[in-house]
Amino acid sequence: MEMNTAENISDSNEWFDDYAIPDEGFQIDEYDLTAAPNDFNVITINNFIESGAIKIPGFQRNYVWDITKASKLIESLILGLPVPQIFLYEEGRNSFLVIDGQQRLMSIYYFMKQRFPRKEKRAELRKIFDREGKIPDEILNDDEYFSNFKLSLPERVPNQPNLFKDKKYSTLNDYKSQFELRPIRNVIVKQNVPKDDNSSIYEIFNRLNTGGVNLTPQEIRSSLFHSDFYEMLQRINLSSIWRGIVRTQEPDLHMKDVEILLRSYAMLIDGNEYKPSLIKFLNQFSKKCKTHTPEQNKYLENLFNSFLTICEDLPEGVFINKRNKFNIALFEAFFAAVCRERLQKREILKESLNIDQIKELAEDPEFLAASQSNTTSKANVLKRLERAHAIVDPL
């Protein structure tokens, strides 16, 4: 069967048979959070971005504004017109994640660099920014990636040029200091209690960071808990074998495939300790993975790659259900069962997988019952893992 491309998949739910409840939420206690307003001027904000104090969380949306919209923001700042406030999450001392305001911050950054990113290069530039914490000068000066950032502004009055049209940061002249010193309201959100649980910040992020398009739980999670472990998930997600298993050539735009990988690891490592909600469970597991050593991440990557290698001998569509969707519950339970003993021994998989065991698990009455209603309850999640372990012979 031919794999599907990103162009003809508008909704990941068309291809992934998910048991999660998408609108799971949290009660936010009154005294869990503080939100303090601060007025940082433009040059201070730019310095924060340059130094890495303000971080655009990994895997947020790419920069999507066109030069006209970005120019209007810059003009508003020069003129002193009100602009929307920016929300930052205080991750640590002098370390802030952008909750809401990515497009505005990057517009300021690019204007002060006097370079505007070409649309077709923005995904690649985002990866460079994530890796380097900035855009290296050699990339900024490369016309394949950037064009000159001159303000693109409309003429408001016939035959009367806009004062700032075609201006660059270096040619603002008398208005340069006015622009640099213009304050922008920043609301800094900090979670105080409990210190070991980011559920409240997650919900704040979920409610604020819409950008016109609601982010999925995994997009938010990847931003809040970005780590070397998440970098490893991204590498696995690009594996040609994995792309064949999920039957899509391109990674899902909303990171559903990354969430499947995360869930599979979480069920393997911490599945026996699962308790609802699924979102909170995955958030806590993601936070825990931030403490992994490079050696831990390397082993987990090797373990999954060894699983993928022995999956090459399986028939196509083995994890696809009767509705022609990828069965996440089946995949994660089977993966956890197959890898459990190897994980305990810090070994990788070498033997072949048993297709009959996968079919038996997929048709097992108890497994099916635990996959069809109240699917994120503790009893049903543990039942699926239990049935997978009972059916899959230790390798």
Protein backbone atom coordinates (compact mmCIF):
# COMPACT_ATOMS: atom_id res chain seq x y z
CA MET A 1 0.00 0.00 0.00
CA GLU A 2 1.33 3.42 -0.93
CA MET A 3 2.22 5.63 2.00
CA ASN A 4 0.40 8.92 2.43
CA THR A 5 2.04 12.28 2.12
CA ALA A 6 1.61 15.33 4.34
CA GLU A 7 -0.30 17.08 1.56
CA ASN A 8 -3.23 14.69 1.62
CA ILE A 9 -3.47 14.34 5.39
CA SER A 10 -5.29 17.33 6.84
CA ASP A 11 -6.01 15.78 10.21
CA SER A 12 -3.80 13.25 11.96
CA ASN A 13 -6.92 11.72 13.51
CA GLU A 14 -7.72 10.36 10.07
CA TRP A 15 -4.82 7.94 10.36
CA PHE A 16 -4.21 7.38 14.09
CA ASP A 17 -6.73 5.45 16.15
CA ASP A 18 -6.26 7.30 19.41
CA TYR A 19 -7.71 6.45 22.77
CA ALA A 20 -6.74 9.73 24.46
CA ILE A 21 -9.31 12.34 25.37
CA PRO A 22 -8.10 15.49 23.56
CA ASP A 23 -9.68 18.01 25.90
CA GLU A 24 -8.46 16.54 29.18
CA GLY A 25 -7.81 19.44 31.53
CA PHE A 26 -6.57 20.29 34.96
CA GLN A 27 -7.91 22.21 37.90
CA ILE A 28 -5.62 25.16 38.46
CA ASP A 29 -5.41 25.96 42.15
CA GLU A 30 -5.68 29.61 43.10
CA TYR A 31 -2.26 29.91 44.68
CA ASP A 32 -0.22 27.70 42.38
CA LEU A 33 0.89 30.53 40.10
CA THR A 34 2.12 34.08 40.13
CA ALA A 35 1.96 36.39 37.14
CA ALA A 36 4.11 39.52 37.34
CA PRO A 37 4.00 42.27 34.69
CA ASN A 38 7.30 43.77 33.52
CA ASP A 39 7.99 46.42 30.91
CA PHE A 40 11.12 45.48 28.96
CA ASN A 41 12.22 47.79 26.18
CA VAL A 42 12.86 46.48 22.68
CA ILE A 43 16.64 46.42 22.89
CA THR A 44 16.52 44.57 26.22
CA ILE A 45 14.18 41.98 24.76
CA ASN A 46 16.49 41.51 21.78
CA ASN A 47 19.47 41.13 24.11
CA PHE A 48 17.55 38.50 26.08
CA ILE A 49 16.92 36.54 22.88
CA GLU A 50 20.55 36.88 21.77
CA SER A 51 21.83 35.68 25.14
CA GLY A 52 19.40 32.77 25.31
CA ALA A 53 17.61 34.10 28.41
CA ILE A 54 14.38 34.22 26.39
CA LYS A 55 13.96 30.98 24.50
CA ILE A 56 11.52 30.17 21.76
CA PRO A 57 10.60 26.65 22.94
CA GLY A 58 11.67 23.86 20.65
CA PHE A 59 9.14 22.72 18.09
CA GLN A 60 6.76 25.62 18.44
CA ARG A 61 5.27 26.81 15.19
CA ASN A 62 7.65 28.09 12.57
CA TYR A 63 7.75 31.82 11.94
CA VAL A 64 4.67 32.44 9.80
CA TRP A 65 4.26 36.20 9.50
CA ASP A 66 4.77 37.89 6.15
CA ILE A 67 6.90 41.00 5.83
CA THR A 68 3.87 43.33 5.78
CA LYS A 69 2.54 42.07 9.09
CA ALA A 70 6.01 42.18 10.66
CA SER A 71 6.51 45.71 9.33
CA LYS A 72 3.27 46.90 10.90
CA LEU A 73 4.44 45.63 14.27
CA ILE A 74 7.74 47.51 13.94
CA GLU A 75 5.92 50.67 12.85
CA SER A 76 3.58 50.39 15.85
CA LEU A 77 6.57 50.17 18.18
CA ILE A 78 8.25 53.17 16.59
CA LEU A 79 5.07 55.24 16.88
CA GLY A 80 4.26 54.07 20.39
CA LEU A 81 1.01 52.36 19.42
CA PRO A 82 -0.21 49.61 21.78
CA VAL A 83 0.92 46.08 20.94
CA PRO A 84 -0.30 42.87 22.60
CA GLN A 85 1.53 41.80 25.72
CA ILE A 86 3.89 38.85 25.72
CA PHE A 87 3.61 35.93 28.13
CA LEU A 88 6.78 34.26 29.41
CA TYR A 89 7.19 31.25 31.69
CA GLU A 90 10.01 31.55 34.21
CA GLU A 91 11.73 28.20 33.85
CA GLY A 92 14.66 29.21 36.09
CA ARG A 93 16.87 32.15 36.95
CA ASN A 94 17.34 34.26 33.81
CA SER A 95 15.62 31.54 31.79
CA PHE A 96 12.22 32.21 30.19
CA LEU A 97 10.13 30.21 27.75
CA VAL A 98 7.81 32.06 25.41
CA ILE A 99 4.21 31.07 26.10
CA ASP A 100 2.59 33.59 23.79
CA GLY A 101 4.33 36.12 21.53
CA GLN A 102 6.69 34.07 19.39
CA GLN A 103 5.79 35.82 16.12
CA ARG A 104 6.23 39.30 17.64
CA LEU A 105 9.54 38.46 19.26
CA MET A 106 10.96 36.91 16.11
CA SER A 107 9.80 39.90 14.04
CA ILE A 108 11.78 42.21 16.33
CA TYR A 109 14.78 39.87 16.21
CA TYR A 110 14.79 39.68 12.41
CA PHE A 111 14.26 43.42 11.99
CA MET A 112 17.22 44.21 14.21
CA LYS A 113 19.26 41.70 12.22
CA GLN A 114 18.00 43.47 9.07
CA ARG A 115 17.19 40.15 7.44
CA PHE A 116 13.81 38.57 6.69
CA PRO A 117 13.50 34.77 6.40
CA ARG A 118 12.44 33.26 3.11
CA LYS A 119 9.24 31.27 3.47
CA GLU A 120 10.59 28.05 2.00
CA LYS A 121 13.54 28.07 4.41
CA ARG A 122 11.70 28.70 7.67
CA ALA A 123 11.41 25.10 8.84
CA GLU A 124 15.13 24.66 8.31
CA LEU A 125 15.87 27.97 10.03
CA ARG A 126 13.80 26.87 13.00
CA LYS A 127 15.99 23.81 13.41
CA ILE A 128 19.10 25.97 13.22
CA PHE A 129 17.67 28.37 15.81
CA ASP A 130 16.81 25.46 18.13
CA ARG A 131 20.31 24.01 17.78
CA GLU A 132 22.35 27.22 18.02
CA GLY A 133 20.06 29.41 20.12
CA LYS A 134 20.38 32.03 17.37
CA ILE A 135 20.92 32.33 13.63
CA PRO A 136 24.66 32.25 12.84
CA ASP A 137 25.99 35.21 10.86
CA GLU A 138 26.92 33.06 7.90
CA ILE A 139 23.29 31.92 7.59
CA LEU A 140 21.92 35.43 8.14
CA ASN A 141 24.11 36.71 5.33
CA ASP A 142 23.14 33.90 2.98
CA ASP A 143 20.59 35.13 0.43
CA GLU A 144 19.27 31.61 0.00
CA TYR A 145 17.86 31.88 3.52
CA PHE A 146 17.15 35.59 3.91
CA SER A 147 16.30 38.75 2.05
CA ASN A 148 16.91 42.27 3.33
CA PHE A 149 14.35 43.41 5.88
CA LYS A 150 13.04 46.77 4.72
CA LEU A 151 9.74 47.92 6.18
CA SER A 152 6.91 47.13 3.79
CA LEU A 153 4.20 49.63 4.67
CA PRO A 154 1.19 51.01 2.76
CA GLU A 155 0.78 54.63 1.70
CA ARG A 156 -1.99 56.04 3.87
CA VAL A 157 -2.42 59.30 1.97
CA PRO A 158 -2.10 59.59 -1.83
CA ASN A 159 1.14 61.23 -2.95
CA GLN A 160 2.40 61.30 0.63
CA PRO A 161 5.04 58.60 1.24
CA ASN A 162 4.94 56.64 4.45
CA LEU A 163 7.74 58.00 6.63
CA PHE A 164 9.05 54.55 7.48
CA LYS A 165 8.52 52.69 4.21
CA ASP A 166 11.68 50.85 3.06
CA LYS A 167 13.51 51.79 6.26
CA LYS A 168 15.91 49.30 7.78
CA TYR A 169 16.94 49.15 11.42
CA SER A 170 20.20 50.92 10.60
CA THR A 171 18.43 53.68 8.65
CA LEU A 172 15.79 54.64 11.22
CA ASN A 173 18.00 57.64 12.04
CA ASP A 174 16.38 59.76 14.74
CA TYR A 175 13.70 57.11 15.32
CA LYS A 176 16.21 54.35 16.11
CA SER A 177 16.51 55.19 19.80
CA GLN A 178 12.76 55.69 20.00
CA PHE A 179 12.27 52.17 18.66
CA GLU A 180 14.96 50.62 20.88
CA LEU A 181 13.60 52.16 24.08
CA ARG A 182 9.95 51.42 23.39
CA PRO A 183 8.61 49.28 26.29
CA ILE A 184 6.61 46.11 25.72
CA ARG A 185 4.53 44.62 28.50
CA ASN A 186 5.75 41.13 29.44
CA VAL A 187 3.76 38.98 31.85
CA ILE A 188 6.07 36.52 33.57
CA VAL A 189 4.25 33.43 34.83
CA LYS A 190 5.86 31.29 37.50
CA GLN A 191 4.59 28.12 39.11
CA ASN A 192 5.29 28.10 42.84
CA VAL A 193 3.44 25.05 44.16
CA PRO A 194 3.81 22.20 43.52
CA LYS A 195 7.37 22.62 42.29
CA ASP A 196 7.60 19.11 40.87
CA ASP A 197 4.46 19.31 38.74
CA ASN A 198 4.08 21.43 35.60
CA SER A 199 0.39 20.72 35.07
CA SER A 200 -0.70 24.27 35.85
CA ILE A 201 1.88 25.80 33.50
CA TYR A 202 0.82 23.27 30.88
CA GLU A 203 -2.78 24.45 31.16
CA ILE A 204 -1.77 28.12 31.08
CA PHE A 205 0.22 27.40 27.93
CA ASN A 206 -2.76 25.53 26.49
CA ARG A 207 -5.12 28.46 27.10
CA LEU A 208 -2.85 31.28 25.98
CA ASN A 209 -0.75 29.97 23.12
CA THR A 210 -3.27 29.81 20.33
CA GLY A 211 -1.65 31.95 17.65
CA GLY A 212 -4.89 31.53 15.71
CA VAL A 213 -4.37 27.75 15.62
CA ASN A 214 -4.79 25.72 18.81
CA LEU A 215 -1.69 23.74 19.69
CA THR A 216 -2.03 20.04 20.42
CA PRO A 217 -1.03 18.61 23.81
CA GLN A 218 2.14 17.17 22.28
CA GLU A 219 3.13 20.50 20.69
CA ILE A 220 2.77 22.16 24.09
CA ARG A 221 4.55 19.28 25.84
CA SER A 222 7.45 19.42 23.42
CA SER A 223 7.86 23.11 24.14
CA LEU A 224 7.73 22.85 27.92
CA PHE A 225 9.85 19.73 28.29
CA HIS A 226 12.25 20.00 25.37
CA SER A 227 15.38 17.97 26.08
CA ASP A 228 17.98 15.69 24.55
CA PHE A 229 15.44 12.90 24.98
CA TYR A 230 13.02 14.83 22.75
CA GLU A 231 15.78 15.37 20.21
CA MET A 232 16.16 11.60 20.17
CA LEU A 233 12.41 11.15 19.57
CA GLN A 234 12.70 13.49 16.60
CA ARG A 235 15.50 11.39 15.11
CA ILE A 236 13.51 8.18 15.47
CA ASN A 237 10.48 9.87 13.99
CA LEU A 238 12.40 10.40 10.75
CA SER A 239 13.35 6.72 10.41
CA SER A 240 12.17 5.27 7.13
CA ILE A 241 11.10 2.06 8.91
CA TRP A 242 9.02 4.03 11.41
CA ARG A 243 7.48 6.11 8.63
CA GLY A 244 6.49 2.84 6.97
CA ILE A 245 4.91 1.52 10.17
CA VAL A 246 2.72 4.61 10.60
CA ARG A 247 2.17 4.77 6.82
CA THR A 248 2.98 8.43 6.28
CA GLN A 249 6.05 9.67 4.47
CA GLU A 250 6.25 12.99 6.30
CA PRO A 251 6.14 13.68 10.06
CA ASP A 252 2.73 14.73 11.32
CA LEU A 253 2.34 18.52 11.42
CA HIS A 254 0.88 18.34 14.94
CA MET A 255 3.40 15.82 16.28
CA LYS A 256 0.97 12.93 16.75
CA ASP A 257 3.67 10.49 15.64
CA VAL A 258 6.11 11.91 18.20
CA GLU A 259 3.44 11.45 20.87
CA ILE A 260 3.09 7.78 19.89
CA LEU A 261 6.84 7.33 20.41
CA LEU A 262 6.67 9.14 23.74
CA ARG A 263 3.73 7.05 24.89
CA SER A 264 5.46 3.83 23.89
CA TYR A 265 8.52 4.68 25.95
CA ALA A 266 6.37 5.87 28.86
CA MET A 267 4.38 2.61 28.90
CA LEU A 268 7.59 0.58 28.70
CA ILE A 269 9.42 2.44 31.48
CA ASP A 270 6.66 3.72 33.80
CA GLY A 271 3.53 1.93 32.60
CA ASN A 272 3.11 -0.03 35.83
CA GLU A 273 2.89 3.29 37.70
CA TYR A 274 0.31 4.82 35.36
CA LYS A 275 -2.53 6.85 36.78
CA PRO A 276 -4.81 9.31 35.00
CA SER A 277 -4.83 11.64 33.32
CA LEU A 278 -2.88 10.50 30.26
CA ILE A 279 -1.79 14.08 29.58
CA LYS A 280 -0.44 14.48 33.10
CA PHE A 281 1.26 11.08 32.93
CA LEU A 282 3.03 12.02 29.71
CA ASN A 283 3.95 15.45 31.07
CA GLN A 284 5.53 13.92 34.18
CA PHE A 285 7.38 11.33 32.10
CA SER A 286 8.65 14.07 29.77
CA LYS A 287 9.91 16.08 32.73
CA LYS A 288 11.63 13.01 34.14
CA CYS A 289 13.37 12.41 30.80
CA LYS A 290 14.99 15.85 31.00
CA THR A 291 17.31 14.33 33.63
CA HIS A 292 18.48 11.48 31.39
CA THR A 293 22.18 11.12 30.81
CA PRO A 294 23.46 10.92 27.22
CA GLU A 295 24.13 7.23 27.84
CA GLN A 296 20.50 6.62 28.85
CA ASN A 297 19.16 8.34 25.76
CA LYS A 298 21.61 6.50 23.52
CA TYR A 299 20.54 3.14 24.93
CA LEU A 300 16.84 3.94 24.54
CA GLU A 301 17.45 5.04 20.95
CA ASN A 302 19.37 1.83 20.20
CA LEU A 303 16.61 -0.23 21.80
CA PHE A 304 13.91 1.34 19.64
CA ASN A 305 16.03 1.10 16.51
CA SER A 306 16.56 -2.60 17.21
CA PHE A 307 12.77 -2.95 17.50
CA LEU A 308 12.36 -1.18 14.16
CA THR A 309 14.95 -3.45 12.55
CA ILE A 310 13.08 -6.62 13.48
CA CYS A 311 9.79 -4.98 12.43
CA GLU A 312 11.09 -4.92 8.84
CA ASP A 313 10.19 -8.61 8.52
CA LEU A 314 6.58 -8.06 9.58
CA PRO A 315 3.78 -7.86 7.00
CA GLU A 316 2.74 -4.38 5.97
CA GLY A 317 -0.01 -2.83 8.06
CA VAL A 318 0.37 -5.18 11.02
CA PHE A 319 -0.56 -2.38 13.46
CA ILE A 320 -3.46 -1.15 11.32
CA ASN A 321 -6.94 -1.94 12.61
CA LYS A 322 -10.11 -2.85 10.73
CA ARG A 323 -10.98 0.84 10.34
CA ASN A 324 -7.71 1.29 8.43
CA LYS A 325 -6.17 3.36 11.24
CA PHE A 326 -2.90 2.97 13.10
CA ASN A 327 -3.74 1.27 16.40
CA ILE A 328 -1.78 3.20 19.02
CA ALA A 329 -3.01 1.09 21.95
CA LEU A 330 -1.87 -2.10 20.20
CA PHE A 331 1.51 -0.70 19.18
CA GLU A 332 2.49 0.76 22.55
CA ALA A 333 1.37 -2.30 24.52
CA PHE A 334 3.16 -4.71 22.18
CA PHE A 335 6.33 -2.57 22.19
CA ALA A 336 6.34 -2.43 26.00
CA ALA A 337 5.86 -6.20 26.29
CA VAL A 338 8.56 -7.07 23.77
CA CYS A 339 11.14 -4.70 25.21
CA ARG A 340 10.47 -5.13 28.94
CA GLU A 341 13.10 -7.79 29.70
CA ARG A 342 15.65 -6.26 27.34
CA LEU A 343 15.26 -2.94 29.15
CA GLN A 344 15.91 -4.57 32.50
CA LYS A 345 19.11 -6.14 31.14
CA ARG A 346 20.13 -3.04 29.14
CA GLU A 347 20.20 -5.14 25.98
CA ILE A 348 18.80 -4.61 22.50
CA LEU A 349 16.47 -6.83 20.50
CA LYS A 350 17.91 -9.35 18.07
CA GLU A 351 15.29 -12.09 17.58
CA SER A 352 12.39 -11.94 15.15
CA LEU A 353 8.94 -10.77 16.18
CA ASN A 354 6.04 -13.21 16.20
CA ILE A 355 3.25 -11.98 13.93
CA ASP A 356 0.84 -14.45 15.53
CA GLN A 357 1.34 -12.80 18.92
CA ILE A 358 0.44 -9.40 17.48
CA LYS A 359 -2.72 -10.82 15.91
CA GLU A 360 -3.62 -12.65 19.12
CA LEU A 361 -3.23 -9.46 21.16
CA ALA A 362 -5.25 -7.43 18.65
CA GLU A 363 -8.11 -9.94 18.91
CA ASP A 364 -7.84 -10.69 22.63
CA PRO A 365 -11.28 -10.04 24.23
CA GLU A 366 -9.83 -8.51 27.40
CA PHE A 367 -7.47 -6.28 25.44
CA LEU A 368 -10.30 -5.17 23.16
CA ALA A 369 -12.60 -4.43 26.09
CA ALA A 370 -9.90 -2.30 27.70
CA SER A 371 -9.39 -0.43 24.41
CA GLN A 372 -12.99 0.51 23.65
CA SER A 373 -14.34 2.51 26.59
CA ASN A 374 -12.94 4.51 29.50
CA THR A 375 -9.63 3.89 27.76
CA THR A 376 -7.40 6.18 29.84
CA SER A 377 -8.52 4.80 33.20
CA LYS A 378 -5.84 3.18 35.31
CA ALA A 379 -7.58 -0.19 35.23
CA ASN A 380 -7.82 -0.30 31.43
CA VAL A 381 -4.30 0.96 30.73
CA LEU A 382 -2.85 -1.61 33.13
CA LYS A 383 -5.11 -4.33 31.68
CA ARG A 384 -3.80 -3.68 28.16
CA LEU A 385 -0.21 -3.88 29.36
CA GLU A 386 -0.98 -7.02 31.37
CA ARG A 387 -2.56 -8.79 28.40
CA ALA A 388 0.35 -7.84 26.14
CA HIS A 389 2.86 -9.23 28.64
CA ALA A 390 0.81 -12.42 29.02
CA ILE A 391 0.65 -13.00 25.26
CA VAL A 392 4.13 -11.96 24.18
CA ASP A 393 6.74 -14.59 24.94
CA PRO A 394 9.89 -13.15 26.53
CA LEU A 395 12.61 -12.86 23.90
